[in-house]
mmCIF file of C-alpha atoms in Angstrom:
data_model
loop_
_atom_site.group_PDB
_atom_site.id
_atom_site.type_symbol
_atom_site.label_atom_id
_atom_site.label_comp_id
_atom_site.label_asym_id
_atom_site.label_seq_id
_atom_site.Cartn_x
_atom_site.Cartn_y
_atom_site.Cartn_z
ATOM 1 C CA MET A 1 8.512 50.958 37.306
ATOM 2 C CA PHE A 2 10.997 48.624 39.003
ATOM 3 C CA VAL A 3 13.657 46.203 37.791
ATOM 4 C CA ILE A 4 14.816 43.626 40.325
ATOM 5 C CA GLY A 5 18.401 42.380 40.173
ATOM 6 C CA SER A 6 19.401 38.899 41.271
ATOM 7 C CA GLY A 7 20.673 40.328 44.584
ATOM 8 C CA ALA A 8 17.163 41.506 45.443
ATOM 9 C CA ARG A 9 15.072 38.545 44.285
ATOM 10 C CA HIS A 10 14.114 37.873 47.900
ATOM 11 C CA LEU A 11 12.218 41.198 47.890
ATOM 12 C CA GLU A 12 10.327 40.694 44.629
ATOM 13 C CA ASP A 13 7.252 38.800 45.829
ATOM 14 C CA GLU A 14 6.538 41.306 48.581
ATOM 15 C CA MET A 15 7.055 44.230 46.215
ATOM 16 C CA LYS A 16 4.527 42.737 43.799
ATOM 17 C CA ALA A 17 2.068 41.979 46.609
ATOM 18 C CA LEU A 18 2.235 45.606 47.755
ATOM 19 C CA GLY A 19 1.578 46.939 44.268
ATOM 20 C CA GLY A 20 5.049 47.444 42.837
ATOM 21 C CA ARG A 21 5.092 47.412 39.021
ATOM 22 C CA ILE A 22 8.031 45.286 37.909
ATOM 23 C CA LEU A 23 9.646 44.768 34.500
ATOM 24 C CA GLU A 24 10.705 41.175 33.885
ATOM 25 C CA VAL A 25 14.390 40.509 33.286
ATOM 26 C CA GLU A 26 16.359 37.571 31.961
ATOM 27 C CA ILE A 27 19.653 36.973 33.742
ATOM 28 C CA LYS A 28 21.994 34.122 32.934
ATOM 29 C CA ARG A 29 25.607 33.311 32.087
ATOM 30 C CA PHE A 30 27.399 32.667 28.847
ATOM 31 C CA PRO A 31 29.449 29.428 28.685
ATOM 32 C CA ASP A 32 32.618 31.429 29.432
ATOM 33 C CA GLY A 33 31.126 32.738 32.675
ATOM 34 C CA GLU A 34 30.239 36.261 31.577
ATOM 35 C CA LYS A 35 26.914 37.671 32.791
ATOM 36 C CA TYR A 36 24.034 38.168 30.332
ATOM 37 C CA VAL A 37 21.037 40.378 31.085
ATOM 38 C CA ARG A 38 17.968 41.321 29.085
ATOM 39 C CA VAL A 39 15.173 43.634 30.213
ATOM 40 C CA LEU A 40 11.803 42.536 28.817
ATOM 41 C CA GLY A 41 10.080 45.881 28.451
ATOM 42 C CA SER A 42 10.830 49.573 28.844
ATOM 43 C CA SER A 43 9.766 52.689 30.699
ATOM 44 C CA ASP A 44 10.710 56.347 30.801
ATOM 45 C CA GLU A 45 11.705 56.158 34.469
ATOM 46 C CA VAL A 46 12.986 52.982 36.126
ATOM 47 C CA THR A 47 14.198 52.103 39.616
ATOM 48 C CA VAL A 48 16.702 49.241 39.748
ATOM 49 C CA VAL A 49 16.681 47.395 43.077
ATOM 50 C CA GLN A 50 19.855 45.445 43.729
ATOM 51 C CA SER A 51 21.419 44.429 47.045
ATOM 52 C CA THR A 52 25.157 43.859 46.695
ATOM 53 C CA PHE A 53 25.922 41.180 49.274
ATOM 54 C CA ARG A 54 27.999 38.110 48.392
ATOM 55 C CA PRO A 55 29.062 37.816 45.587
ATOM 56 C CA GLN A 56 29.472 41.588 45.729
ATOM 57 C CA ASP A 57 31.396 42.074 42.497
ATOM 58 C CA GLU A 58 28.906 40.037 40.473
ATOM 59 C CA HIS A 59 25.959 42.045 41.735
ATOM 60 C CA LEU A 60 27.712 45.344 41.016
ATOM 61 C CA VAL A 61 28.541 44.326 37.432
ATOM 62 C CA GLU A 62 24.925 43.240 36.983
ATOM 63 C CA MET A 63 23.759 46.695 38.092
ATOM 64 C CA ILE A 64 25.879 48.271 35.376
ATOM 65 C CA LEU A 65 24.596 45.899 32.689
ATOM 66 C CA LEU A 66 20.967 46.423 33.723
ATOM 67 C CA ALA A 67 21.437 50.186 33.567
ATOM 68 C CA ASP A 68 23.030 50.014 30.133
ATOM 69 C CA ALA A 69 20.177 47.818 28.850
ATOM 70 C CA LEU A 70 17.605 50.259 30.229
ATOM 71 C CA ARG A 71 19.339 53.276 28.670
ATOM 72 C CA GLU A 72 19.518 51.374 25.384
ATOM 73 C CA GLY A 73 15.776 50.771 25.684
ATOM 74 C CA GLY A 74 15.042 54.480 26.085
ATOM 75 C CA ALA A 75 14.939 55.042 29.842
ATOM 76 C CA ARG A 76 15.360 58.755 30.547
ATOM 77 C CA LYS A 77 15.823 58.554 34.321
ATOM 78 C CA LEU A 78 17.369 55.745 36.363
ATOM 79 C CA ARG A 79 17.366 55.340 40.116
ATOM 80 C CA ALA A 80 19.382 52.732 41.987
ATOM 81 C CA VAL A 81 18.072 51.362 45.274
ATOM 82 C CA VAL A 82 20.854 49.395 46.950
ATOM 83 C CA PRO A 83 19.593 48.004 50.287
ATOM 84 C CA TYR A 84 23.069 46.725 51.217
ATOM 85 C CA PHE A 85 25.897 48.681 49.604
ATOM 86 C CA ALA A 86 29.094 46.669 49.118
ATOM 87 C CA TYR A 87 32.474 48.269 49.829
ATOM 88 C CA SER A 88 30.875 50.866 52.129
ATOM 89 C CA ARG A 89 33.334 50.067 54.927
ATOM 90 C CA GLN A 90 36.341 50.654 52.647
ATOM 91 C CA ASP A 91 35.958 54.412 52.942
ATOM 92 C CA ARG A 92 39.534 55.554 53.565
ATOM 93 C CA VAL A 93 43.153 54.836 52.751
ATOM 94 C CA THR A 94 45.019 53.128 55.594
ATOM 95 C CA LYS A 95 48.098 51.950 53.645
ATOM 96 C CA GLU A 96 49.897 53.554 50.740
ATOM 97 C CA GLY A 97 48.678 52.243 47.396
ATOM 98 C CA GLU A 98 45.085 51.490 48.479
ATOM 99 C CA PRO A 99 41.972 52.841 46.747
ATOM 100 C CA VAL A 100 39.009 54.443 48.465
ATOM 101 C CA SER A 101 36.865 51.556 47.269
ATOM 102 C CA VAL A 102 33.449 53.011 48.093
ATOM 103 C CA ARG A 103 34.372 56.103 46.062
ATOM 104 C CA ALA A 104 35.347 53.996 43.058
ATOM 105 C CA VAL A 105 32.049 52.069 43.186
ATOM 106 C CA MET A 106 29.886 55.176 43.576
ATOM 107 C CA ARG A 107 31.626 57.013 40.756
ATOM 108 C CA THR A 108 31.116 54.019 38.479
ATOM 109 C CA LEU A 109 27.398 53.768 39.257
ATOM 110 C CA ALA A 110 27.015 57.504 38.669
ATOM 111 C CA VAL A 111 27.937 56.991 34.999
ATOM 112 C CA TYR A 112 24.510 55.382 34.478
ATOM 113 C CA TYR A 113 22.302 56.242 37.445
ATOM 114 C CA ASP A 114 20.792 59.651 38.203
ATOM 115 C CA GLU A 115 19.859 58.886 41.808
ATOM 116 C CA LEU A 116 21.137 56.506 44.484
ATOM 117 C CA TYR A 117 19.265 55.289 47.572
ATOM 118 C CA VAL A 118 20.910 53.100 50.210
ATOM 119 C CA PHE A 119 19.908 51.840 53.635
ATOM 120 C CA ASP A 120 21.965 52.763 56.685
ATOM 121 C CA LEU A 121 25.270 53.354 54.923
ATOM 122 C CA HIS A 122 28.316 52.727 57.118
ATOM 123 C CA ASN A 123 29.574 56.274 56.568
ATOM 124 C CA PRO A 124 26.873 58.539 55.092
ATOM 125 C CA GLU A 125 29.517 61.152 54.274
ATOM 126 C CA THR A 126 30.698 58.931 51.411
ATOM 127 C CA LEU A 127 27.487 59.653 49.493
ATOM 128 C CA LYS A 128 29.270 62.794 48.286
ATOM 129 C CA PHE A 129 31.210 60.538 45.897
ATOM 130 C CA PHE A 130 28.049 59.856 43.886
ATOM 131 C CA GLN A 131 27.658 62.543 41.235
ATOM 132 C CA GLY A 132 23.901 62.896 41.545
ATOM 133 C CA LYS A 133 21.146 62.791 44.140
ATOM 134 C CA ALA A 134 22.163 60.347 46.889
ATOM 135 C CA VAL A 135 20.038 59.475 49.926
ATOM 136 C CA ASN A 136 20.782 57.419 53.035
ATOM 137 C CA LEU A 137 17.513 55.755 54.097
ATOM 138 C CA SER A 138 16.838 54.929 57.753
ATOM 139 C CA PRO A 139 15.244 51.627 58.815
ATOM 140 C CA ALA A 140 14.407 53.101 62.228
ATOM 141 C CA GLY A 141 10.682 53.156 61.505
ATOM 142 C CA VAL A 142 10.373 49.492 60.537
ATOM 143 C CA ILE A 143 12.640 48.399 63.412
ATOM 144 C CA ALA A 144 10.519 50.392 65.865
ATOM 145 C CA ASP A 145 7.326 48.895 64.435
ATOM 146 C CA TYR A 146 8.680 45.363 64.809
ATOM 147 C CA PHE A 147 9.982 45.642 68.370
ATOM 148 C CA GLY A 148 7.608 48.247 69.807
ATOM 149 C CA GLU A 149 5.143 45.961 71.592
ATOM 150 C CA LYS A 150 7.830 43.481 72.640
ATOM 151 C CA LEU A 151 9.984 46.222 74.153
ATOM 152 C CA GLY A 152 7.209 47.944 76.064
ATOM 153 C CA GLU A 153 8.471 50.691 78.394
ATOM 154 C CA GLY A 154 12.028 49.623 77.811
ATOM 155 C CA VAL A 155 15.330 51.174 76.772
ATOM 156 C CA VAL A 156 17.058 51.428 73.371
ATOM 157 C CA LEU A 157 20.851 51.188 73.366
ATOM 158 C CA ALA A 158 23.677 51.518 70.872
ATOM 159 C CA PRO A 159 26.730 49.234 71.228
ATOM 160 C CA ASP A 160 29.018 52.286 71.003
ATOM 161 C CA LYS A 161 28.886 56.063 70.591
ATOM 162 C CA GLY A 162 29.173 55.806 66.814
ATOM 163 C CA ALA A 163 25.825 54.009 66.623
ATOM 164 C CA LEU A 164 24.005 56.354 68.994
ATOM 165 C CA GLU A 165 22.065 58.158 66.245
ATOM 166 C CA ARG A 166 20.545 54.829 65.160
ATOM 167 C CA ALA A 167 19.407 54.039 68.681
ATOM 168 C CA LYS A 168 18.095 57.578 69.084
ATOM 169 C CA ALA A 169 16.044 57.340 65.881
ATOM 170 C CA VAL A 170 14.351 54.128 67.026
ATOM 171 C CA ALA A 171 13.837 55.361 70.590
ATOM 172 C CA GLU A 172 12.256 58.631 69.523
ATOM 173 C CA ARG A 173 9.696 56.780 67.419
ATOM 174 C CA LEU A 174 8.771 54.742 70.486
ATOM 175 C CA GLY A 175 9.039 57.561 73.017
ATOM 176 C CA LEU A 176 11.698 55.694 75.004
ATOM 177 C CA GLU A 177 14.966 56.453 76.742
ATOM 178 C CA TYR A 178 18.195 55.733 74.852
ATOM 179 C CA SER A 179 21.933 55.645 75.498
ATOM 180 C CA HIS A 180 25.107 53.842 74.420
ATOM 181 C CA PHE A 181 27.795 51.577 75.823
ATOM 182 C CA HIS A 182 31.267 52.940 76.469
ATOM 183 C CA LYS A 183 34.197 51.004 75.067
ATOM 184 C CA VAL A 184 37.613 51.169 76.701
ATOM 185 C CA ARG A 185 40.657 49.724 74.931
ATOM 186 C CA VAL A 186 42.557 47.646 77.467
ATOM 187 C CA SER A 187 45.257 46.500 75.018
ATOM 188 C CA PRO A 188 45.870 46.482 71.261
ATOM 189 C CA THR A 189 43.731 43.335 71.008
ATOM 190 C CA GLU A 190 41.194 43.763 73.837
ATOM 191 C CA VAL A 191 38.288 46.181 74.236
ATOM 192 C CA ARG A 192 36.208 46.325 77.429
ATOM 193 C CA MET A 193 32.574 47.405 77.414
ATOM 194 C CA GLU A 194 31.491 49.494 80.378
ATOM 195 C CA PRO A 195 27.948 49.680 81.800
ATOM 196 C CA VAL A 196 25.558 52.195 80.309
ATOM 197 C CA ASP A 197 24.494 55.290 82.234
ATOM 198 C CA VAL A 198 20.799 54.360 82.353
ATOM 199 C CA ASP A 199 18.909 52.074 84.697
ATOM 200 C CA VAL A 200 18.027 48.823 82.918
ATOM 201 C CA LYS A 201 17.121 46.751 85.965
ATOM 202 C CA GLY A 202 13.838 44.970 85.376
ATOM 203 C CA LYS A 203 13.469 46.533 81.915
ATOM 204 C CA ASN A 204 13.495 45.162 78.389
ATOM 205 C CA VAL A 205 16.377 46.442 76.279
ATOM 206 C CA LEU A 206 16.836 46.723 72.510
ATOM 207 C CA ILE A 207 20.391 47.024 71.140
ATOM 208 C CA VAL A 208 20.507 48.592 67.670
ATOM 209 C CA ASP A 209 23.412 48.660 65.185
ATOM 210 C CA ASP A 210 23.991 48.909 61.436
ATOM 211 C CA ILE A 211 25.913 45.672 60.777
ATOM 212 C CA ILE A 212 26.386 42.407 62.648
ATOM 213 C CA SER A 213 29.309 40.328 61.443
ATOM 214 C CA THR A 214 30.858 38.116 64.123
ATOM 215 C CA GLY A 215 28.346 39.177 66.775
ATOM 216 C CA GLY A 216 30.984 39.442 69.492
ATOM 217 C CA THR A 217 30.043 42.988 70.476
ATOM 218 C CA MET A 218 26.360 42.117 70.773
ATOM 219 C CA ILE A 219 27.095 39.092 72.942
ATOM 220 C CA ARG A 220 29.298 41.113 75.318
ATOM 221 C CA ALA A 221 26.654 43.823 75.521
ATOM 222 C CA ALA A 222 23.893 41.301 76.231
ATOM 223 C CA ASN A 223 25.916 39.609 78.975
ATOM 224 C CA LEU A 224 26.641 42.960 80.608
ATOM 225 C CA LEU A 225 22.952 43.903 80.506
ATOM 226 C CA ARG A 226 22.043 40.602 82.206
ATOM 227 C CA GLU A 227 24.537 41.442 84.965
ATOM 228 C CA MET A 228 22.863 44.849 85.318
ATOM 229 C CA GLY A 229 19.468 43.180 85.834
ATOM 230 C CA ALA A 230 17.849 43.660 82.431
ATOM 231 C CA GLU A 231 14.656 41.608 81.960
ATOM 232 C CA LYS A 232 14.849 40.773 78.241
ATOM 233 C CA VAL A 233 17.507 41.680 75.694
ATOM 234 C CA PHE A 234 16.651 42.116 72.022
ATOM 235 C CA VAL A 235 19.113 42.794 69.206
ATOM 236 C CA ALA A 236 18.333 44.506 65.904
ATOM 237 C CA ALA A 237 20.537 45.489 62.979
ATOM 238 C CA THR A 238 20.044 46.762 59.467
ATOM 239 C CA HIS A 239 22.476 44.430 57.725
ATOM 240 C CA GLY A 240 22.996 40.824 58.775
ATOM 241 C CA VAL A 241 26.412 40.129 57.244
ATOM 242 C CA PHE A 242 26.958 37.289 59.753
ATOM 243 C CA ALA A 243 30.205 35.358 59.807
ATOM 244 C CA GLU A 244 29.798 31.592 60.052
ATOM 245 C CA GLY A 245 28.043 30.608 63.267
ATOM 246 C CA ALA A 246 27.283 34.220 64.289
ATOM 247 C CA ILE A 247 23.497 33.829 64.122
ATOM 248 C CA GLU A 248 23.565 30.871 66.471
ATOM 249 C CA ARG A 249 25.994 32.523 68.904
ATOM 250 C CA VAL A 250 24.041 35.774 69.168
ATOM 251 C CA SER A 251 20.663 34.019 69.322
ATOM 252 C CA LYS A 252 21.797 32.004 72.347
ATOM 253 C CA ALA A 253 22.838 35.174 74.178
ATOM 254 C CA VAL A 254 19.660 37.215 73.627
ATOM 255 C CA ASP A 255 15.898 36.802 73.739
ATOM 256 C CA GLU A 256 15.482 37.667 70.075
ATOM 257 C CA LEU A 257 17.732 38.595 67.154
ATOM 258 C CA ALA A 258 16.134 40.289 64.145
ATOM 259 C CA VAL A 259 17.647 42.117 61.170
ATOM 260 C CA THR A 260 16.129 43.743 58.109
ATOM 261 C CA ASN A 261 15.961 41.944 54.769
ATOM 262 C CA THR A 262 18.561 44.068 52.986
ATOM 263 C CA ILE A 263 20.407 40.735 52.992
ATOM 264 C CA PRO A 264 18.403 37.485 53.124
ATOM 265 C CA THR A 265 19.181 35.514 56.307
ATOM 266 C CA PRO A 266 17.236 33.176 58.614
ATOM 267 C CA VAL A 267 16.642 36.123 60.978
ATOM 268 C CA SER A 268 15.686 38.751 58.361
ATOM 269 C CA LYS A 269 12.325 39.394 60.005
ATOM 270 C CA ILE A 270 12.027 43.148 59.350
ATOM 271 C CA SER A 271 11.131 44.248 55.816
ATOM 272 C CA VAL A 272 12.440 47.385 54.100
ATOM 273 C CA VAL A 273 10.122 46.887 51.114
ATOM 274 C CA PRO A 274 7.524 49.410 52.370
ATOM 275 C CA GLU A 275 10.288 52.018 52.527
ATOM 276 C CA ILE A 276 11.415 51.198 48.980
ATOM 277 C CA LEU A 277 7.904 51.551 47.612
ATOM 278 C CA LYS A 278 7.607 55.032 49.148
ATOM 279 C CA LEU A 279 10.381 56.380 46.932
#
């Protein structure tokens, strides 16, 4: 049985259409601004689906309230599916006095939830902070399914070495070659991207990453691939965080931009719902 938080409402219709059994919830605000939730029904085991994009804090508090309501109603086992996990990039202390924010969030959720499932976490090592079963889900399968025919006998690339495993996972599903761009820091404020070590001339190329925010890296990579003779350039990412204007800027530089629907955006063309329903 599923409960859908307000941060995952964009997934609800598809989940129902594919057979997901969903408990209805009432979510509103008191006059003083505090959140009110009520779960209309109960079950022994429940999976709460909640994506924690903007406003992150509100969606996290809602997850806690939903879990408390479900425990109050007799739920024995609770699983949290968090397609986009807020605070995942705050995974270390860089200045004295800072928290490890992702640790604080995971420890809080572990008070109520027995299991945690996330998609393409920025640093999967941080799952150790959750005191229960914690799984990092890969969207490689659904990305490969979406771009497979369009890419043809092309190449899958990562924008840097850190994202190589993502590109590899997609490429292996398609039986294609993969590699990554090399970044060289020219100055404290400038990074140069160097050509990849594979032949892209006359080929279609798919660039795969976890998050797109400003889109600057993707645009530089696409321009470099054009210079190297690439035929078509596609860009895919798990999470479309997108700073203002980023969708338009990236879309102009590539043949197609598509992200998964962990966050609802105009280019969220790849659904993770089938992966959620497999859990």
